[in-house]
Amino acid sequence: MTTLNGHIPEGPVAELWDKHRFNLKLVNPANRRKHKVIIVGSGLAGASAAATLGEQGYEVECICFHDSPRRAHSIAAQGGINAAKNYQNDGDSVYRLFYDTVKGGDFRAREANVYRLAQVSVSIIDQCVAQGVPFAREYGGLLANRSFGGAQVSRTFYARGQTGQQLLLGAYQALSRQIEAKSVTMRNRLEMMDVIVVDGKARGIVARDLVTGKLSTHLADAVVLATGGYGNVYYLSTNAIGSNVTAAWRAHRRGALFANPCFTQIHPTCIPQAGETQSKLTLMSESLRNDGRIWVPKNAADVTKDPSSIPESERDYYLERRYPTFGNLAPRDIASRAAKVVCDEGRGVGPEVNGQRRGVYLDFADAIGRLGKAVIEERYGNLFEMYERITGENPYSVPMRIYPASHYTMGGLWVDYNLMTTVEGLFGTGEANFSDHGANRLGASALMQGLADGYFVLPYTLSNYLASHKPAPVSQDAPEVKATVKDVEALIGKLTQAPDPKHHPDYYHRKLGQIIWDKCGMSRNEAGLKEALREIPQLRDDFWKHVKVSGEAEGVNQTLEKAARVADFFELGELMCLDALDRDESCGSHFREEHQTEDGEAKRNDADYAYVAAWEYTGDTSTPTLHKEPLEFQEVIPSVRSYK
Amino acid sequence: MSQENMKLTLHVWRQSGPQADGFFETHKVSDISPHMSFLEMLDVLNEQLVESGKDAVAFEHDCREGICGSCGMVVNGMAHGPQNLTTTCQLHMRQYKDGDEIWIEPWRASAFPVLKDLVVERAAFDRIIQAGGYVSVRTGSAPDANEIAIPKRYADSAMDAAACIGCGACVAACPNASASLFTAAKVAHLGLLPQGQPERLSRVAQMVMQHDLEGFGSCTNHGECEAACPKGISINFIAQMNRDYLKSQLLSASSLTRKTAEKHA
Ligand SMILES: Cc1cc2nc3c(=O)[nH]c(=O)nc-3n(C[C@H](O)[C@H](O)[C@H](O)COP(=O)(O)OP(=O)(O)OC[C@H]3O[C@@H](n4cnc5c(N)ncnc54)[C@H](O)[C@@H]3O)c2cc1C
Ligand code: FES
């Protein structure tokens, strides 16, 4: 084990970024065209970076597996984006956003990164408005805000329930402008399969064309992975079906450390699973908790009864009971765990799936009685419609059913203050890196981070890298390039020619997801994690023997794409459990049952665990090496998070 | 509307590549729950196909919640199937009953070549945006976001137009395979905002030109696009686009059409 250096500049936190920016080297505009940068990913993090670097004059190649950059998973974000504009004059400031984010992350994020994020948040809104992002406005024509969980101020900017869509279209349009200007070459339907590392530096990627099946090599002076999060390791999640860990994982196998993999966010308000063939879970905006009351029957015997027939005295409004101050608005991690507790007690409602009812009521009857149906319809009409479309039930008359689902991953590629991984010249941005959210992310902060990284941080730090490293030319025939292509060919061969092919990759993904959900999901314990660490390698062996990929590798083959992604989830899943086992404390999203107070609240251990856990691949996925980056807090002194 | 599990007969379009001939292939699926989404029903079919050694039906999808615009197929002759304001991924099997036959085809338009089975190439949409569907603003050069007040009315209409998910259902539904609704939605979104004014006329000229170059047909006011649009984008935006386009042609100062002229050359 070694101690990692995050390359955080010295000095007061509020001055760091300005000073650092001044110290960073610049590339002369005339020389920029000589530098080529590959950006993998066209979500908020990738599209914003590609557009900005292209505009600055670098030769940029942007790659995504979608048919168009506009389809990246960022498009699905609903609620909003935070920024410390203080347009509401309600006491917000850069410092307060910084403070809320460090505390919300349960003191497992770097102060310096979080401060920078809060600082640049204000420029993001300016940039997006200038691009024509149609944020919601007040009658006076100025920008409107809403409040979001974990904050006492109203700092969230939004575009109806489609904020991610509008921000992504803004970035996509900026990117399109650079594509037209020929400063960015866009390559759709291309999946990165590996990173090419030459002399310890990232010099390109190997990719598979998803239409022809052909492998190609792409060489550059630096590579950026803006490839999103790995929430689909659980199989069911609110992420898009295609979201995966492959790019980050292949980089990990080539030397990039992977940080805090066990920090995964489980969102409390999603539509519960309806059956065993379900492919994804749909998020219902958290805002519903402002007016809906959450309950389950007091008695397990009542769970199949018509909810309207259950009298008040027989209902358990468990969040209001356990958290009288925050009630139904308790933070995400706390609300999620509380739902799991009542369902595990056999008091869950809705259909039985795999032998358990996983659902709790979110009931609007009181709010409709108090405010009238019209008000509720105005506030949540579109969400109610979406709910009805999916479940066939009308939430105005029958209480909604909700259950937590995998939603976001705080863990990811370890990056330093410059967003560079431990492989020189390989950068990680957006949800793919681990940088800013510690052990729990606050609502509306992921969009902010993706755009902060892409528009305002990476363009500086990447330029500095290019200005200070003169990479020797690499040819397509270099041994490292050829060897990487060979490795990818071997992998595809292994996936398409299992010794005894039997099962579709989804068969394995579902099983893997179930193990990780049960044992490394909302709550974890030593015995369960150890069991998972026995089960995962066994299932993985079975996968390599029996995975069945039909069709040709030379052409469109979505089964093959899926199989390759599942293979990487297997390895990541194991690392998540190892990380969760190592972190013998409860913090944020990571709840170790051994570490709780008498009334079931998380107990953090700052003396032993105030560090970032960054794992090194050793060739054997069961025995990675742990490196620690100690976390120091100068501004926000760690305290107990209480929402009682 | 069904509540029991169903047996269905599917006639699915199979085509191995852009140049190949396509055909309908018939499959039976059983035990389809009314709570499944349409795409989950296809997942069941694909799992069956793969496990029996056959090639899975290729179709596009990602978010499965009606926002990314990836999915899209013609179901029993209707783009995205029978339910109003609903993408294929949000269509649920409770719309069908036991014993139903379902015909599933790709979007049909010469500007959207079939890559495989139900997957078509929609890159033409990207090129229409590249032709001018943006505001030319450099990163970091923006004024304070509240410097320009925008009447809520305009901001709301801009958002109505910007809600387009770029799925291509408008093209698939149009008898002329026109992409006017898609193009008009972007022209209107930016044209309704003060930020979009400086380039308003050159934008519409370039985008319309690109639309035509891609081989999309012209709009003859059938209105099928609006009916098929899962986001309810209004056909009125096409009228707005036509007005702007006319203006741009009347004012066709050389500066305005420089790019257009280059494209023709
Ligand atoms: C339903 C939902 C709602 C949300 N709502 C909010 C919200 O209201 N506010 C908020 O702040 N956050 C929200 N989030 C979180 C937020 O949307 C994401 O964290 C964020 O958008 C991630 O952006 P990204 O650019 O890092 O990655 P993504 O948008 O996931 O983009 C990844 C890109 O990488 C490409 N890619 C990946 N792997 C490869 C590969 N191997 N080869 C080639 N290309 C590859 C993909 O094609 C894609 O272009 C929400 C998330 C979900 C699931
Ligand atoms: S899969 Fe995204 S809109 Fe249907």
JSON list of C-alpha atoms in Angstrom, two decimals, chain A residues 51-52 55 65-73 75-76 78 85 87 125-127 129-135 137-143 159-160 162 165-166 169 172-174 176-177 179-180 188-189 211 238-243 274 277-283 386 388-392 455-456 502-507 510 548-552 556-559, chain B residues 35-37 40 43-44 46-47 49-65 67-70 83-86 90 92 94 115-116 119-123 125-127 129-131 133-146 148-152 155-160 162-167 182 186 189-190 193 195 259 263:
[
{"chain": "A", "resi": 51, "resn": "ALA", "atom": "CA", "xyz": [-16.85, 21.40, -27.73]},
{"chain": "A", "resi": 52, "resn": "THR", "atom": "CA", "xyz": [-14.56, 23.54, -25.58]},
{"chain": "A", "resi": 55, "resn": "GLU", "atom": "CA", "xyz": [-13.07, 25.61, -30.02]},
{"chain": "A", "resi": 65, "resn": "PHE", "atom": "CA", "xyz": [-21.46, 4.07, -28.58]},
{"chain": "A", "resi": 66, "resn": "HIS", "atom": "CA", "xyz": [-24.80, 5.74, -29.23]},
{"chain": "A", "resi": 67, "resn": "ASP", "atom": "CA", "xyz": [-26.12, 6.47, -32.72]},
{"chain": "A", "resi": 68, "resn": "SER", "atom": "CA", "xyz": [-25.88, 10.17, -31.91]},
{"chain": "A", "resi": 69, "resn": "PRO", "atom": "CA", "xyz": [-24.06, 12.14, -29.21]},
{"chain": "A", "resi": 70, "resn": "ARG", "atom": "CA", "xyz": [-27.43, 13.52, -28.11]},
{"chain": "A", "resi": 71, "resn": "ARG", "atom": "CA", "xyz": [-28.55, 10.16, -26.72]},
{"chain": "A", "resi": 72, "resn": "ALA", "atom": "CA", "xyz": [-26.08, 9.90, -23.84]},
{"chain": "A", "resi": 73, "resn": "HIS", "atom": "CA", "xyz": [-27.61, 8.92, -20.53]},
{"chain": "A", "resi": 75, "resn": "ILE", "atom": "CA", "xyz": [-30.45, 13.17, -21.38]},
{"chain": "A", "resi": 76, "resn": "ALA", "atom": "CA", "xyz": [-32.58, 11.42, -18.74]},
{"chain": "A", "resi": 78, "resn": "GLN", "atom": "CA", "xyz": [-35.03, 15.23, -14.57]},
{"chain": "A", "resi": 85, "resn": "LYS", "atom": "CA", "xyz": [-26.07, 32.17, -7.92]},
{"chain": "A", "resi": 87, "resn": "TYR", "atom": "CA", "xyz": [-30.67, 34.81, -7.32]},
{"chain": "A", "resi": 125, "resn": "ILE", "atom": "CA", "xyz": [-25.60, 28.68, -15.72]},
{"chain": "A", "resi": 126, "resn": "ASP", "atom": "CA", "xyz": [-24.33, 31.70, -17.67]},
{"chain": "A", "resi": 127, "resn": "GLN", "atom": "CA", "xyz": [-22.90, 29.44, -20.34]},
{"chain": "A", "resi": 129, "resn": "VAL", "atom": "CA", "xyz": [-28.37, 30.38, -20.90]},
{"chain": "A", "resi": 130, "resn": "ALA", "atom": "CA", "xyz": [-26.16, 31.88, -23.61]},
{"chain": "A", "resi": 131, "resn": "GLN", "atom": "CA", "xyz": [-26.49, 28.63, -25.58]},
{"chain": "A", "resi": 132, "resn": "GLY", "atom": "CA", "xyz": [-30.24, 28.92, -25.44]},
{"chain": "A", "resi": 133, "resn": "VAL", "atom": "CA", "xyz": [-31.05, 26.37, -22.73]},
{"chain": "A", "resi": 134, "resn": "PRO", "atom": "CA", "xyz": [-34.70, 27.16, -21.91]},
{"chain": "A", "resi": 135, "resn": "PHE", "atom": "CA", "xyz": [-34.55, 27.13, -18.12]},
{"chain": "A", "resi": 137, "resn": "ARG", "atom": "CA", "xyz": [-38.47, 31.48, -15.64]},
{"chain": "A", "resi": 138, "resn": "GLU", "atom": "CA", "xyz": [-40.54, 33.60, -13.31]},
{"chain": "A", "resi": 139, "resn": "TYR", "atom": "CA", "xyz": [-43.22, 35.98, -14.56]},
{"chain": "A", "resi": 140, "resn": "GLY", "atom": "CA", "xyz": [-40.71, 38.85, -14.43]},
{"chain": "A", "resi": 141, "resn": "GLY", "atom": "CA", "xyz": [-38.61, 36.98, -16.98]},
{"chain": "A", "resi": 142, "resn": "LEU", "atom": "CA", "xyz": [-35.76, 36.07, -14.64]},
{"chain": "A", "resi": 143, "resn": "LEU", "atom": "CA", "xyz": [-34.60, 32.56, -13.88]},
{"chain": "A", "resi": 159, "resn": "ALA", "atom": "CA", "xyz": [-36.18, 23.04, -17.36]},
{"chain": "A", "resi": 160, "resn": "ARG", "atom": "CA", "xyz": [-39.53, 21.41, -16.52]},
{"chain": "A", "resi": 162, "resn": "GLN", "atom": "CA", "xyz": [-36.23, 17.59, -18.47]},
{"chain": "A", "resi": 165, "resn": "GLN", "atom": "CA", "xyz": [-32.19, 16.82, -21.78]},
{"chain": "A", "resi": 166, "resn": "GLN", "atom": "CA", "xyz": [-31.93, 20.56, -22.18]},
{"chain": "A", "resi": 169, "resn": "LEU", "atom": "CA", "xyz": [-28.87, 19.48, -26.06]},
{"chain": "A", "resi": 172, "resn": "TYR", "atom": "CA", "xyz": [-24.62, 18.77, -28.13]},
{"chain": "A", "resi": 173, "resn": "GLN", "atom": "CA", "xyz": [-25.36, 21.91, -30.12]},
{"chain": "A", "resi": 174, "resn": "ALA", "atom": "CA", "xyz": [-22.03, 23.44, -29.08]},
{"chain": "A", "resi": 176, "resn": "SER", "atom": "CA", "xyz": [-22.31, 20.16, -33.44]},
{"chain": "A", "resi": 177, "resn": "ARG", "atom": "CA", "xyz": [-20.96, 23.63, -34.15]},
{"chain": "A", "resi": 179, "resn": "ILE", "atom": "CA", "xyz": [-18.14, 19.27, -35.86]},
{"chain": "A", "resi": 180, "resn": "GLU", "atom": "CA", "xyz": [-19.33, 21.57, -38.63]},
{"chain": "A", "resi": 188, "resn": "ASN", "atom": "CA", "xyz": [-20.88, 7.49, -33.29]},
{"chain": "A", "resi": 189, "resn": "ARG", "atom": "CA", "xyz": [-21.62, 3.81, -32.82]},
{"chain": "A", "resi": 211, "resn": "VAL", "atom": "CA", "xyz": [-22.16, -1.59, -37.29]},
{"chain": "A", "resi": 238, "resn": "THR", "atom": "CA", "xyz": [-32.63, 3.96, -13.18]},
{"chain": "A", "resi": 239, "resn": "ASN", "atom": "CA", "xyz": [-29.72, 4.20, -15.62]},
{"chain": "A", "resi": 240, "resn": "ALA", "atom": "CA", "xyz": [-30.11, 3.79, -19.34]},
{"chain": "A", "resi": 241, "resn": "ILE", "atom": "CA", "xyz": [-29.78, 0.18, -20.47]},
{"chain": "A", "resi": 242, "resn": "GLY", "atom": "CA", "xyz": [-26.51, 0.86, -22.25]},
{"chain": "A", "resi": 243, "resn": "SER", "atom": "CA", "xyz": [-24.74, 2.55, -19.32]},
{"chain": "A", "resi": 274, "resn": "ALA", "atom": "CA", "xyz": [-43.34, -5.56, -11.39]},
{"chain": "A", "resi": 277, "resn": "THR", "atom": "CA", "xyz": [-38.49, -9.90, -16.75]},
{"chain": "A", "resi": 278, "resn": "GLN", "atom": "CA", "xyz": [-38.26, -6.24, -15.83]},
{"chain": "A", "resi": 279, "resn": "SER", "atom": "CA", "xyz": [-35.34, -4.52, -17.53]},
{"chain": "A", "resi": 280, "resn": "LYS", "atom": "CA", "xyz": [-35.11, -1.19, -15.76]},
{"chain": "A", "resi": 281, "resn": "LEU", "atom": "CA", "xyz": [-36.60, 0.89, -13.00]},
{"chain": "A", "resi": 282, "resn": "THR", "atom": "CA", "xyz": [-38.03, 4.33, -13.52]},
{"chain": "A", "resi": 283, "resn": "LEU", "atom": "CA", "xyz": [-37.23, 7.21, -11.24]},
{"chain": "A", "resi": 386, "resn": "MET", "atom": "CA", "xyz": [-45.94, 8.61, -16.30]},
{"chain": "A", "resi": 388, "resn": "GLU", "atom": "CA", "xyz": [-50.05, 5.45, -14.69]},
{"chain": "A", "resi": 389, "resn": "ARG", "atom": "CA", "xyz": [-48.54, 4.66, -18.09]},
{"chain": "A", "resi": 390, "resn": "ILE", "atom": "CA", "xyz": [-46.08, 2.28, -16.46]},
{"chain": "A", "resi": 391, "resn": "THR", "atom": "CA", "xyz": [-48.20, 0.67, -13.73]},
{"chain": "A", "resi": 392, "resn": "GLY", "atom": "CA", "xyz": [-51.73, 1.02, -15.07]},
{"chain": "A", "resi": 455, "resn": "TYR", "atom": "CA", "xyz": [-16.45, 23.36, -19.74]},
{"chain": "A", "resi": 456, "resn": "PHE", "atom": "CA", "xyz": [-14.29, 24.85, -17.04]},
{"chain": "A", "resi": 502, "resn": "LYS", "atom": "CA", "xyz": [-26.17, -22.00, -23.01]},
{"chain": "A", "resi": 503, "resn": "HIS", "atom": "CA", "xyz": [-27.34, -18.70, -21.62]},
{"chain": "A", "resi": 504, "resn": "HIS", "atom": "CA", "xyz": [-27.98, -15.17, -22.84]},
{"chain": "A", "resi": 505, "resn": "PRO", "atom": "CA", "xyz": [-25.69, -12.62, -21.14]},
{"chain": "A", "resi": 506, "resn": "ASP", "atom": "CA", "xyz": [-28.75, -11.11, -19.42]},
{"chain": "A", "resi": 507, "resn": "TYR", "atom": "CA", "xyz": [-29.26, -14.36, -17.57]},
{"chain": "A", "resi": 510, "resn": "ARG", "atom": "CA", "xyz": [-29.66, -10.62, -13.56]},
{"chain": "A", "resi": 548, "resn": "LYS", "atom": "CA", "xyz": [-24.06, -17.72, -25.41]},
{"chain": "A", "resi": 549, "resn": "VAL", "atom": "CA", "xyz": [-23.59, -15.09, -28.08]},
{"chain": "A", "resi": 550, "resn": "SER", "atom": "CA", "xyz": [-25.33, -15.93, -31.34]},
{"chain": "A", "resi": 551, "resn": "GLY", "atom": "CA", "xyz": [-24.98, -14.06, -34.62]},
{"chain": "A", "resi": 552, "resn": "GLU", "atom": "CA", "xyz": [-21.78, -12.82, -36.21]},
{"chain": "A", "resi": 556, "resn": "VAL", "atom": "CA", "xyz": [-24.40, -5.43, -35.62]},
{"chain": "A", "resi": 557, "resn": "ASN", "atom": "CA", "xyz": [-24.42, -7.77, -32.66]},
{"chain": "A", "resi": 558, "resn": "GLN", "atom": "CA", "xyz": [-26.09, -6.37, -29.57]},
{"chain": "A", "resi": 559, "resn": "THR", "atom": "CA", "xyz": [-25.75, -9.68, -27.72]},
{"chain": "B", "resi": 35, "resn": "HIS", "atom": "CA", "xyz": [-47.01, -5.16, -16.92]},
{"chain": "B", "resi": 36, "resn": "MET", "atom": "CA", "xyz": [-44.13, -5.67, -19.34]},
{"chain": "B", "resi": 37, "resn": "SER", "atom": "CA", "xyz": [-43.09, -2.90, -21.62]},
{"chain": "B", "resi": 40, "resn": "GLU", "atom": "CA", "xyz": [-39.26, -6.13, -22.49]},
{"chain": "B", "resi": 43, "resn": "ASP", "atom": "CA", "xyz": [-36.18, -8.95, -24.74]},
{"chain": "B", "resi": 44, "resn": "VAL", "atom": "CA", "xyz": [-38.08, -12.16, -24.01]},
{"chain": "B", "resi": 46, "resn": "ASN", "atom": "CA", "xyz": [-34.41, -12.24, -28.04]},
{"chain": "B", "resi": 47, "resn": "GLU", "atom": "CA", "xyz": [-33.46, -14.37, -25.08]},
{"chain": "B", "resi": 49, "resn": "LEU", "atom": "CA", "xyz": [-33.69, -16.65, -30.04]},
{"chain": "B", "resi": 50, "resn": "VAL", "atom": "CA", "xyz": [-30.17, -16.45, -28.63]},
{"chain": "B", "resi": 51, "resn": "GLU", "atom": "CA", "xyz": [-30.54, -19.49, -26.42]},
{"chain": "B", "resi": 52, "resn": "SER", "atom": "CA", "xyz": [-31.72, -21.49, -29.42]},
{"chain": "B", "resi": 53, "resn": "GLY", "atom": "CA", "xyz": [-28.68, -20.30, -31.39]},
{"chain": "B", "resi": 54, "resn": "LYS", "atom": "CA", "xyz": [-30.43, -17.75, -33.61]},
{"chain": "B", "resi": 55, "resn": "ASP", "atom": "CA", "xyz": [-29.48, -14.15, -34.17]},
{"chain": "B", "resi": 56, "resn": "ALA", "atom": "CA", "xyz": [-31.32, -11.69, -31.90]},
{"chain": "B", "resi": 57, "resn": "VAL", "atom": "CA", "xyz": [-33.58, -9.04, -33.42]},
{"chain": "B", "resi": 58, "resn": "ALA", "atom": "CA", "xyz": [-31.58, -5.79, -33.47]},
{"chain": "B", "resi": 59, "resn": "PHE", "atom": "CA", "xyz": [-33.45, -2.75, -32.20]},
{"chain": "B", "resi": 60, "resn": "GLU", "atom": "CA", "xyz": [-32.38, 0.52, -30.66]},
{"chain": "B", "resi": 61, "resn": "HIS", "atom": "CA", "xyz": [-33.18, 1.58, -27.14]},
{"chain": "B", "resi": 62, "resn": "ASP", "atom": "CA", "xyz": [-31.41, 3.06, -24.17]},
{"chain": "B", "resi": 63, "resn": "CYS", "atom": "CA", "xyz": [-33.21, 5.12, -21.55]},
{"chain": "B", "resi": 64, "resn": "ARG", "atom": "CA", "xyz": [-36.47, 3.15, -21.76]},
{"chain": "B", "resi": 65, "resn": "GLU", "atom": "CA", "xyz": [-38.26, 6.10, -20.28]},
{"chain": "B", "resi": 67, "resn": "ILE", "atom": "CA", "xyz": [-36.48, 10.73, -23.37]},
{"chain": "B", "resi": 68, "resn": "CYS", "atom": "CA", "xyz": [-33.36, 9.61, -25.26]},
{"chain": "B", "resi": 69, "resn": "GLY", "atom": "CA", "xyz": [-35.13, 9.11, -28.58]},
{"chain": "B", "resi": 70, "resn": "SER", "atom": "CA", "xyz": [-33.26, 5.89, -29.36]},
{"chain": "B", "resi": 83, "resn": "GLN", "atom": "CA", "xyz": [-50.79, 4.91, -27.55]},
{"chain": "B", "resi": 84, "resn": "ASN", "atom": "CA", "xyz": [-50.79, 8.69, -27.84]},
{"chain": "B", "resi": 85, "resn": "LEU", "atom": "CA", "xyz": [-47.78, 10.68, -26.64]},
{"chain": "B", "resi": 86, "resn": "THR", "atom": "CA", "xyz": [-45.90, 7.46, -25.94]},
{"chain": "B", "resi": 90, "resn": "GLN", "atom": "CA", "xyz": [-43.11, 3.37, -22.73]},
{"chain": "B", "resi": 92, "resn": "HIS", "atom": "CA", "xyz": [-46.90, -1.46, -22.13]},
{"chain": "B", "resi": 94, "resn": "ARG", "atom": "CA", "xyz": [-51.59, -4.13, -21.22]},
{"chain": "B", "resi": 115, "resn": "LEU", "atom": "CA", "xyz": [-28.64, -0.92, -40.76]},
{"chain": "B", "resi": 116, "resn": "LYS", "atom": "CA", "xyz": [-30.09, -4.13, -39.43]},
{"chain": "B", "resi": 119, "resn": "VAL", "atom": "CA", "xyz": [-32.17, -0.28, -36.53]},
{"chain": "B", "resi": 120, "resn": "VAL", "atom": "CA", "xyz": [-32.01, 2.68, -38.91]},
{"chain": "B", "resi": 121, "resn": "GLU", "atom": "CA", "xyz": [-29.33, 5.33, -39.37]},
{"chain": "B", "resi": 122, "resn": "ARG", "atom": "CA", "xyz": [-30.59, 8.76, -38.28]},
{"chain": "B", "resi": 123, "resn": "ALA", "atom": "CA", "xyz": [-27.31, 10.66, -38.67]},
{"chain": "B", "resi": 125, "resn": "PHE", "atom": "CA", "xyz": [-30.73, 14.60, -38.02]},
{"chain": "B", "resi": 126, "resn": "ASP", "atom": "CA", "xyz": [-27.29, 15.32, -36.57]},
{"chain": "B", "resi": 127, "resn": "ARG", "atom": "CA", "xyz": [-26.22, 16.93, -39.82]},
{"chain": "B", "resi": 129, "resn": "ILE", "atom": "CA", "xyz": [-28.27, 20.44, -36.38]},
{"chain": "B", "resi": 130, "resn": "GLN", "atom": "CA", "xyz": [-24.64, 20.79, -37.47]},
{"chain": "B", "resi": 131, "resn": "ALA", "atom": "CA", "xyz": [-25.80, 22.99, -40.34]},
{"chain": "B", "resi": 133, "resn": "GLY", "atom": "CA", "xyz": [-28.95, 24.42, -35.00]},
{"chain": "B", "resi": 134, "resn": "TYR", "atom": "CA", "xyz": [-26.98, 26.22, -32.32]},
{"chain": "B", "resi": 135, "resn": "VAL", "atom": "CA", "xyz": [-26.06, 29.61, -30.90]},
{"chain": "B", "resi": 136, "resn": "SER", "atom": "CA", "xyz": [-22.45, 30.52, -31.69]},
{"chain": "B", "resi": 137, "resn": "VAL", "atom": "CA", "xyz": [-21.14, 31.25, -28.23]},
{"chain": "B", "resi": 138, "resn": "ARG", "atom": "CA", "xyz": [-17.64, 30.49, -26.95]},
{"chain": "B", "resi": 139, "resn": "THR", "atom": "CA", "xyz": [-17.21, 28.70, -23.63]},
{"chain": "B", "resi": 140, "resn": "GLY", "atom": "CA", "xyz": [-16.50, 31.23, -20.93]},
{"chain": "B", "resi": 141, "resn": "SER", "atom": "CA", "xyz": [-17.65, 34.29, -22.84]},
{"chain": "B", "resi": 142, "resn": "ALA", "atom": "CA", "xyz": [-21.25, 34.39, -21.58]},
{"chain": "B", "resi": 143, "resn": "PRO", "atom": "CA", "xyz": [-22.73, 37.35, -19.69]},
{"chain": "B", "resi": 144, "resn": "ASP", "atom": "CA", "xyz": [-24.57, 36.84, -16.40]},
{"chain": "B", "resi": 145, "resn": "ALA", "atom": "CA", "xyz": [-27.53, 34.53, -16.92]},
{"chain": "B", "resi": 146, "resn": "ASN", "atom": "CA", "xyz": [-30.03, 37.04, -15.54]},
{"chain": "B", "resi": 148, "resn": "ILE", "atom": "CA", "xyz": [-31.50, 39.36, -20.27]},
{"chain": "B", "resi": 149, "resn": "ALA", "atom": "CA", "xyz": [-35.00, 38.86, -18.92]},
{"chain": "B", "resi": 150, "resn": "ILE", "atom": "CA", "xyz": [-37.06, 36.57, -21.14]},
{"chain": "B", "resi": 151, "resn": "PRO", "atom": "CA", "xyz": [-40.85, 36.77, -20.94]},
{"chain": "B", "resi": 152, "resn": "LYS", "atom": "CA", "xyz": [-42.09, 33.52, -19.44]},
{"chain": "B", "resi": 155, "resn": "ALA", "atom": "CA", "xyz": [-39.38, 30.75, -22.53]},
{"chain": "B", "resi": 156, "resn": "ASP", "atom": "CA", "xyz": [-42.26, 28.30, -22.18]},
{"chain": "B", "resi": 157, "resn": "SER", "atom": "CA", "xyz": [-42.87, 28.08, -25.93]},
{"chain": "B", "resi": 158, "resn": "ALA", "atom": "CA", "xyz": [-39.17, 27.63, -26.54]},
{"chain": "B", "resi": 159, "resn": "MET", "atom": "CA", "xyz": [-39.26, 24.73, -24.09]},
{"chain": "B", "resi": 160, "resn": "ASP", "atom": "CA", "xyz": [-42.29, 23.23, -25.86]},
{"chain": "B", "resi": 162, "resn": "ALA", "atom": "CA", "xyz": [-37.02, 22.04, -27.35]},
{"chain": "B", "resi": 163, "resn": "ALA", "atom": "CA", "xyz": [-38.77, 18.97, -25.92]},
{"chain": "B", "resi": 164, "resn": "CYS", "atom": "CA", "xyz": [-38.18, 17.13, -29.22]},
{"chain": "B", "resi": 165, "resn": "ILE", "atom": "CA", "xyz": [-36.29, 13.88, -28.58]},
{"chain": "B", "resi": 166, "resn": "GLY", "atom": "CA", "xyz": [-35.08, 13.41, -32.15]},
{"chain": "B", "resi": 167, "resn": "CYS", "atom": "CA", "xyz": [-36.57, 9.93, -32.49]},
{"chain": "B", "resi": 182, "resn": "PHE", "atom": "CA", "xyz": [-37.90, 17.94, -36.31]},
{"chain": "B", "resi": 186, "resn": "LYS", "atom": "CA", "xyz": [-35.08, 23.37, -33.32]},
{"chain": "B", "resi": 189, "resn": "HIS", "atom": "CA", "xyz": [-36.63, 26.72, -29.90]},
{"chain": "B", "resi": 190, "resn": "LEU", "atom": "CA", "xyz": [-33.71, 29.00, -30.73]},
{"chain": "B", "resi": 193, "resn": "LEU", "atom": "CA", "xyz": [-35.16, 33.23, -27.48]},
{"chain": "B", "resi": 195, "resn": "GLN", "atom": "CA", "xyz": [-29.95, 34.48, -27.61]},
{"chain": "B", "resi": 259, "resn": "LYS", "atom": "CA", "xyz": [-22.38, 28.78, -46.44]},
{"chain": "B", "resi": 263, "resn": "LYS", "atom": "CA", "xyz": [-22.77, 23.72, -50.06]}
]
